[in-house]
CSV table of C-alpha atoms in Angstrom, one decimal:
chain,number,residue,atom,x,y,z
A,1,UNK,CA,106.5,50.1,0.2
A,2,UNK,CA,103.2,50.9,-1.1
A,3,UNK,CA,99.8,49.4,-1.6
A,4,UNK,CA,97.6,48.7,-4.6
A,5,UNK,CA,94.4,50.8,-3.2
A,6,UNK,CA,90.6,50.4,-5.0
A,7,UNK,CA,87.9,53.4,-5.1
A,8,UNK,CA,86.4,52.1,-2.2
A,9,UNK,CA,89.4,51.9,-0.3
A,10,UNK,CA,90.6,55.3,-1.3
A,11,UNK,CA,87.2,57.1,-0.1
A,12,UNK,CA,87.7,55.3,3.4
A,13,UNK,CA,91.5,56.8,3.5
A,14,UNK,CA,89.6,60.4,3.0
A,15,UNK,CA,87.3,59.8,5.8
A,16,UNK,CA,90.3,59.0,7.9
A,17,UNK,CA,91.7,61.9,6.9
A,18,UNK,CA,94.8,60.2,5.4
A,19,UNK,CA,95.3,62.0,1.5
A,20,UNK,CA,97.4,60.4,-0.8
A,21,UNK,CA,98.3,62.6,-4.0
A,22,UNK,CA,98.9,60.0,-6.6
A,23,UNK,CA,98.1,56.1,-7.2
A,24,UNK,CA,99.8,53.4,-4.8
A,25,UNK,CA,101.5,56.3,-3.1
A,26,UNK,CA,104.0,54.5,-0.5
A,27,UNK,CA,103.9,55.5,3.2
A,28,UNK,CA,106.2,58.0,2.8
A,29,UNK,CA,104.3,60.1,0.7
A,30,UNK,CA,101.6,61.1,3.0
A,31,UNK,CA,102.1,65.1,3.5
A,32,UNK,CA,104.1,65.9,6.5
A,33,UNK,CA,101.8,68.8,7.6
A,34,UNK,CA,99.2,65.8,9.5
A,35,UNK,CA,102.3,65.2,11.6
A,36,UNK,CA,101.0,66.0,15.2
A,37,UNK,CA,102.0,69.3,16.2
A,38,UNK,CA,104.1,70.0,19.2
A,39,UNK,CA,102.6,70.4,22.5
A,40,UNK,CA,103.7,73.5,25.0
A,41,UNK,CA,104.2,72.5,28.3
A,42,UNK,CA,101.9,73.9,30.8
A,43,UNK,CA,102.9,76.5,33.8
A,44,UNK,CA,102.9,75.0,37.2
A,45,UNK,CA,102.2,78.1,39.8
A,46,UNK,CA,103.7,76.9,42.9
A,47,UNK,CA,102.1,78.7,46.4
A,48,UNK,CA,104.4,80.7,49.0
A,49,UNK,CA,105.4,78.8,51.7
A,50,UNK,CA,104.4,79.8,55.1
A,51,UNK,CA,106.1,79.3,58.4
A,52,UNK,CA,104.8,76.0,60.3
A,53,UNK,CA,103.4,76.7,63.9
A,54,UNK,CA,104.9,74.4,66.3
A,55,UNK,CA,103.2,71.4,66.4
A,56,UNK,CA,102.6,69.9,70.4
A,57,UNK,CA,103.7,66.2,70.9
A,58,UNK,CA,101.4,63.9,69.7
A,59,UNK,CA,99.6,61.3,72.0
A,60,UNK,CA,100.8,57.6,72.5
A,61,UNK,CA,98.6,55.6,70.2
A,62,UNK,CA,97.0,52.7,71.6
A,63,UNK,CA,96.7,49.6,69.9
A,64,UNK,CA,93.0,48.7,68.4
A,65,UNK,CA,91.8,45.3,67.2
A,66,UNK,CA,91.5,45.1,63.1
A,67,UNK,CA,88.4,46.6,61.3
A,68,UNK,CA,86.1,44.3,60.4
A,69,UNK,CA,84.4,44.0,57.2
A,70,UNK,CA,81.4,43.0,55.3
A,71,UNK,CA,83.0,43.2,51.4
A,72,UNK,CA,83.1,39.7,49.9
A,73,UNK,CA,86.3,38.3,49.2
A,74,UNK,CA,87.2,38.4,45.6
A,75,UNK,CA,88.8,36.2,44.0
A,76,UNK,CA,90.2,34.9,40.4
A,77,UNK,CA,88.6,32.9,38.7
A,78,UNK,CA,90.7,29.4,38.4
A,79,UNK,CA,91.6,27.3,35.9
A,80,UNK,CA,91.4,30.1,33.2
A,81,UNK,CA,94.7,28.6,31.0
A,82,UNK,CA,92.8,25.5,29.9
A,83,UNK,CA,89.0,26.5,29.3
A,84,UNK,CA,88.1,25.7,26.1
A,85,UNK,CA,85.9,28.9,24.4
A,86,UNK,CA,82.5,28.3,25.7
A,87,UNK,CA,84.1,28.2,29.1
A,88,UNK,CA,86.2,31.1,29.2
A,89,UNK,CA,83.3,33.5,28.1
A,90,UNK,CA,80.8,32.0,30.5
A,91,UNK,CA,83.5,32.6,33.2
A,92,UNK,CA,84.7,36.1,32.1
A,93,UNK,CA,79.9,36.8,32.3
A,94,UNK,CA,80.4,35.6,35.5
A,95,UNK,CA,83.4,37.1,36.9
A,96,UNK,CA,83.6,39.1,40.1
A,97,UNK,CA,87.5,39.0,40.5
A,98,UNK,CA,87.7,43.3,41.0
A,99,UNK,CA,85.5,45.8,41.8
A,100,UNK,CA,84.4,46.4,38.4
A,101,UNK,CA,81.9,44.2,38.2
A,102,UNK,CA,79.7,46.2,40.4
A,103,UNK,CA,78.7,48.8,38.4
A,104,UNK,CA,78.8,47.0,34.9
A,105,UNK,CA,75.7,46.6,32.7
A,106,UNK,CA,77.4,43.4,30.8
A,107,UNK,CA,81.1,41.9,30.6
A,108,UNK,CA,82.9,42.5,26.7
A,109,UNK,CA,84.5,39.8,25.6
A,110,UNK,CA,84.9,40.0,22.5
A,111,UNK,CA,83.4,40.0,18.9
A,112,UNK,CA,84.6,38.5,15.5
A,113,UNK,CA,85.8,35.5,13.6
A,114,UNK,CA,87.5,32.7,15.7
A,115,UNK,CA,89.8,31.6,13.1
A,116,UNK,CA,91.4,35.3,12.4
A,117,UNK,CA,94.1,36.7,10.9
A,118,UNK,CA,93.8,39.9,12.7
A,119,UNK,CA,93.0,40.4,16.6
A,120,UNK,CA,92.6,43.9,17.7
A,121,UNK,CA,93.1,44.7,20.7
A,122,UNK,CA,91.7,47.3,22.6
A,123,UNK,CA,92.0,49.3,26.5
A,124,UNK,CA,88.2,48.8,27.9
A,125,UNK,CA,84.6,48.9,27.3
A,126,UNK,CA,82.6,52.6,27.4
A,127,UNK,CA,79.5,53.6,27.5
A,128,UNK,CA,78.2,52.0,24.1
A,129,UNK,CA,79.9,49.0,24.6
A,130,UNK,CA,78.7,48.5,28.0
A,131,UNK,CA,75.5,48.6,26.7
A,132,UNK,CA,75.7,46.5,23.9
A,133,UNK,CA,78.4,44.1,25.5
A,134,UNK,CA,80.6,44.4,22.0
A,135,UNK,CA,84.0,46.4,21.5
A,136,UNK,CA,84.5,49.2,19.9
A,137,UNK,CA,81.0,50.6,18.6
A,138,UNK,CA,79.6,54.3,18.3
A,139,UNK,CA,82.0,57.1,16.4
A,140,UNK,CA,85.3,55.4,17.7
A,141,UNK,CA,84.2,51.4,15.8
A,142,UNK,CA,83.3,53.3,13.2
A,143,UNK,CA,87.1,55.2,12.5
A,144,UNK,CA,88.2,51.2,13.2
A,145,UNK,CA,86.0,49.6,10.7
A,146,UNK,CA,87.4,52.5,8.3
A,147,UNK,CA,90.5,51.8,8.9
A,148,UNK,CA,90.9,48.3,8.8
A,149,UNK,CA,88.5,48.6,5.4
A,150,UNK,CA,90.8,50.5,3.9
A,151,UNK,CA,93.2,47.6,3.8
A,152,UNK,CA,90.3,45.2,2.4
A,153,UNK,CA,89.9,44.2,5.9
A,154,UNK,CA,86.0,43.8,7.4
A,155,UNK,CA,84.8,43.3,10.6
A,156,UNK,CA,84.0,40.0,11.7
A,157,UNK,CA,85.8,38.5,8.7
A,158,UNK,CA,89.5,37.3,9.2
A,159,UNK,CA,89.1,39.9,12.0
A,160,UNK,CA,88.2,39.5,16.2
A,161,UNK,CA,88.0,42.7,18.1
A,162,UNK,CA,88.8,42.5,22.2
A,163,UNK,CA,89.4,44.6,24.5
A,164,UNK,CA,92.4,44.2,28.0
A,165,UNK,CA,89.5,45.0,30.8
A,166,UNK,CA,86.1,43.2,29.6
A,167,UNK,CA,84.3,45.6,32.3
A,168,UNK,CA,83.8,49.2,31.7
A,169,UNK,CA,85.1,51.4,34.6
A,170,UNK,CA,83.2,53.6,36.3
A,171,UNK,CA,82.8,57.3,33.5
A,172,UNK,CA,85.4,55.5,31.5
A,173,UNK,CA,88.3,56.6,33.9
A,174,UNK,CA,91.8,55.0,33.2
A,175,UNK,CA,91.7,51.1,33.8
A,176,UNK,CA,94.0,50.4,37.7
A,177,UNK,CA,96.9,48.0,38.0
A,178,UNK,CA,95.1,45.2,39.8
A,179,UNK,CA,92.2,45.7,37.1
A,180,UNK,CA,94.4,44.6,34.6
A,181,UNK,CA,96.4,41.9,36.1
A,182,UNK,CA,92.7,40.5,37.0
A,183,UNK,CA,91.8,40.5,33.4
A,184,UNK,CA,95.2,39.3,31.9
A,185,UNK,CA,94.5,35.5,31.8
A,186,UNK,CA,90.9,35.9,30.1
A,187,UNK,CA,93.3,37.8,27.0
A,188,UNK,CA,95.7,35.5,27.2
A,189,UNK,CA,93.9,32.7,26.8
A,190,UNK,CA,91.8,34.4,24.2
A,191,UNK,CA,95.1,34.7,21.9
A,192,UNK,CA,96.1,30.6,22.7
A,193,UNK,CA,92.6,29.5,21.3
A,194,UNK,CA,92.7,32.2,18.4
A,195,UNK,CA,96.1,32.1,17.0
A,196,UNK,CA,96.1,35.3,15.4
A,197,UNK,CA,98.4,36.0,12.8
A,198,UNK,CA,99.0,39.7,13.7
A,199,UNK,CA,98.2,41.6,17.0
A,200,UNK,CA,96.6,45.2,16.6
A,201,UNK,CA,97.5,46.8,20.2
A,202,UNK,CA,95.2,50.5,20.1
A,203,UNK,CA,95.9,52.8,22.9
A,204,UNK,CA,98.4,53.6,25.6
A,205,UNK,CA,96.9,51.4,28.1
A,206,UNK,CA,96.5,48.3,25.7
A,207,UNK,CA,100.0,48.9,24.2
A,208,UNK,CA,101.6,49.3,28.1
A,209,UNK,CA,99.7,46.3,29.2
A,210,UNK,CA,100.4,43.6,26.6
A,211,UNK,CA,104.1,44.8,26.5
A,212,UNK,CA,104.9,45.4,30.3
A,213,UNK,CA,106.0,48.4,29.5
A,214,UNK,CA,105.4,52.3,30.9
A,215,UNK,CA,107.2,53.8,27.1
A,216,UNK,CA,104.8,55.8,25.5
A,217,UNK,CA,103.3,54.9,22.0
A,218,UNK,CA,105.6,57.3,20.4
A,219,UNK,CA,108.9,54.9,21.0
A,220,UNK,CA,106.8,52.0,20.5
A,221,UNK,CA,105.6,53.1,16.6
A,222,UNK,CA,107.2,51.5,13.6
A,223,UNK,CA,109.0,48.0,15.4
A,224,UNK,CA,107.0,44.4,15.5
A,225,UNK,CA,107.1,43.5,19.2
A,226,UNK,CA,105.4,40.0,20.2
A,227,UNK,CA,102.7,39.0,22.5
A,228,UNK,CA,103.2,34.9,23.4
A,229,UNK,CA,105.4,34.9,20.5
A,230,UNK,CA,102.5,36.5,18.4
A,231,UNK,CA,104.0,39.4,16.1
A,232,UNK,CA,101.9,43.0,17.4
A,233,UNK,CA,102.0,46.1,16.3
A,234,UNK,CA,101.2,49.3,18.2
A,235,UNK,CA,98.8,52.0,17.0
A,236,UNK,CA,96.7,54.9,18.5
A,237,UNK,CA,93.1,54.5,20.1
A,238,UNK,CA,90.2,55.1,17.8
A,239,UNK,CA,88.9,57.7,19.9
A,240,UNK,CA,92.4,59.2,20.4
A,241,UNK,CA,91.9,59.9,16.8
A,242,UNK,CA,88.7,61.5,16.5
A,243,UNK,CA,90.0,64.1,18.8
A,244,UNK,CA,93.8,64.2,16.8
A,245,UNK,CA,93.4,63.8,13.3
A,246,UNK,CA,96.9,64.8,12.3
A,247,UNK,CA,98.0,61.5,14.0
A,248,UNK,CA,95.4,59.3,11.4
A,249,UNK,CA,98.2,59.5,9.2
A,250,UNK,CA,100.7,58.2,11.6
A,251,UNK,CA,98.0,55.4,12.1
A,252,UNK,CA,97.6,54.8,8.6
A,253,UNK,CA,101.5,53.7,8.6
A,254,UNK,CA,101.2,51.6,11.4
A,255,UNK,CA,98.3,49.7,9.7
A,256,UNK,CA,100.5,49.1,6.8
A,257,UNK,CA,103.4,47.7,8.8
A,258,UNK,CA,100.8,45.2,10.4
A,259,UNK,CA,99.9,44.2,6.8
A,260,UNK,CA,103.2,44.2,5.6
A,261,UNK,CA,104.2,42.0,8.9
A,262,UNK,CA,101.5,39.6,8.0
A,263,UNK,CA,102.4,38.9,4.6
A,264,UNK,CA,105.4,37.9,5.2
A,265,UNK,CA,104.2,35.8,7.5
A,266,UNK,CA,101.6,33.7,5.3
């Protein structure tokens, strides 16, 4: 396989960090030395274990009436699978489903065209994007914009950018279980009203999410899998990148695959 790359696209491949030596070099070609390195497991020092002191017989608990509690209930928001697009934004603004919403500055729902060919598809918002409300901006939408530029591919054209959780959690931890199941409908129902061509899945938590799966990225690479019967392909987080450029390369292959898939598919 190989592409037909212009200038432009060539000096976007360099900022990447992907070098290819020759014109329309296929996939294959790029050197194997950006391969990610192997990691060495860490030593686990495990403490001495000391003699327990015998422990008297516990009192009889007595029973005590429930805690009460002031936290409002939260609940889903209903009727998500049928809103039309002004709706479901308005309700994802307004949702107070987990505990997320406490501490957000504003929801992220999303940003692009409405009739694309791609959807990316993200794991939550940070800082920048809590503050601006819009995926993927600062160093980490910059890599994406790159990246999907250097398959002819802008931003906002033939192209909307979303995110799993549309609330940042608190100092960007890892997004929770219930978080995500509170969150699923809004995406899902995102995808029904786009009807993306190709799904762009970036990072573990996106990837495990969409697929209901807990296999890493690294078994996941190089297959089409399906979201609501929606061809996706799985790739590494911007960010993840920034801090691992030997895997850019890797990336670069998974964005041809997704090109490749949606070719074939118009």
């Amino acid at each position: 396989m190989s592409l037909q790359l212009d200038a432009r696209q060539r000096a976007m491949l360099e900022e990447m960090g992907v070098r290819l030596f020759w014109p329309d070099a296929p996939v294959e070609a790029v050197p194997a030395y950006l391969a990610e390195p192997a990691l060495a497991a860490a030593a686990v020092a495990e403490a001495p274990v000391r003699p327990r002191a015998p422990v008297a017989p516990a009192p009889v608990a007595q029973p005590q009436p429930a805690a009460r509690t002031d936290a409002p209930l939260r609940q889903r928001i209903p009727g998500v699978e049928t809103m039309e697009w002004e709706a479901l934004e308005q309700a994802v603004a307004a949702c107070g489903a987990c505990k997320l919403c406490d501490g957000r500055r504003n929801t992220v729902f999303g940003v692009g065209d409405l009739q694309p060919d791609w959807l990316v598809i993200g794991e939550a918002p940070g800082e920048n994007e809590d503050l601006q409300g819009e995926p993927f901006v600062g160093q980490a939408g910059k890599l994406l914009d790159n990246m999907l530029g250097a398959l002819g591919v802008a931003r906002g054209k033939g192209v909307y950018i979303a995110n799993v959780l549309k609330c940042r959690p608190p100092g960007n931890r890892n997004p929770e279980p219930d978080e995500i199941a509170q969150c699923e409908p809004f995406l899902r129902r995102q995808v029904e009203l786009l009807r993306p061509k190709i799904i762009l899945a970036m990072g573990r938590f996106a990837v495990q999410s969409l697929l209901q799966t807990t296999e890493p990225i690294g078994r996941l690479r190089g297959r089409v899998h399906r979201y609501h019967d929606v061809p996706l392909v799985v790739t590494y987080h911007p960010a993840y990148l920034l801090r691992n450029r030997p895997d850019k390369a890797k990336a670069w292959s998974d964005l041809v695959l997704a090109q490749s898939v949606l070719r074939q598919g118009t």
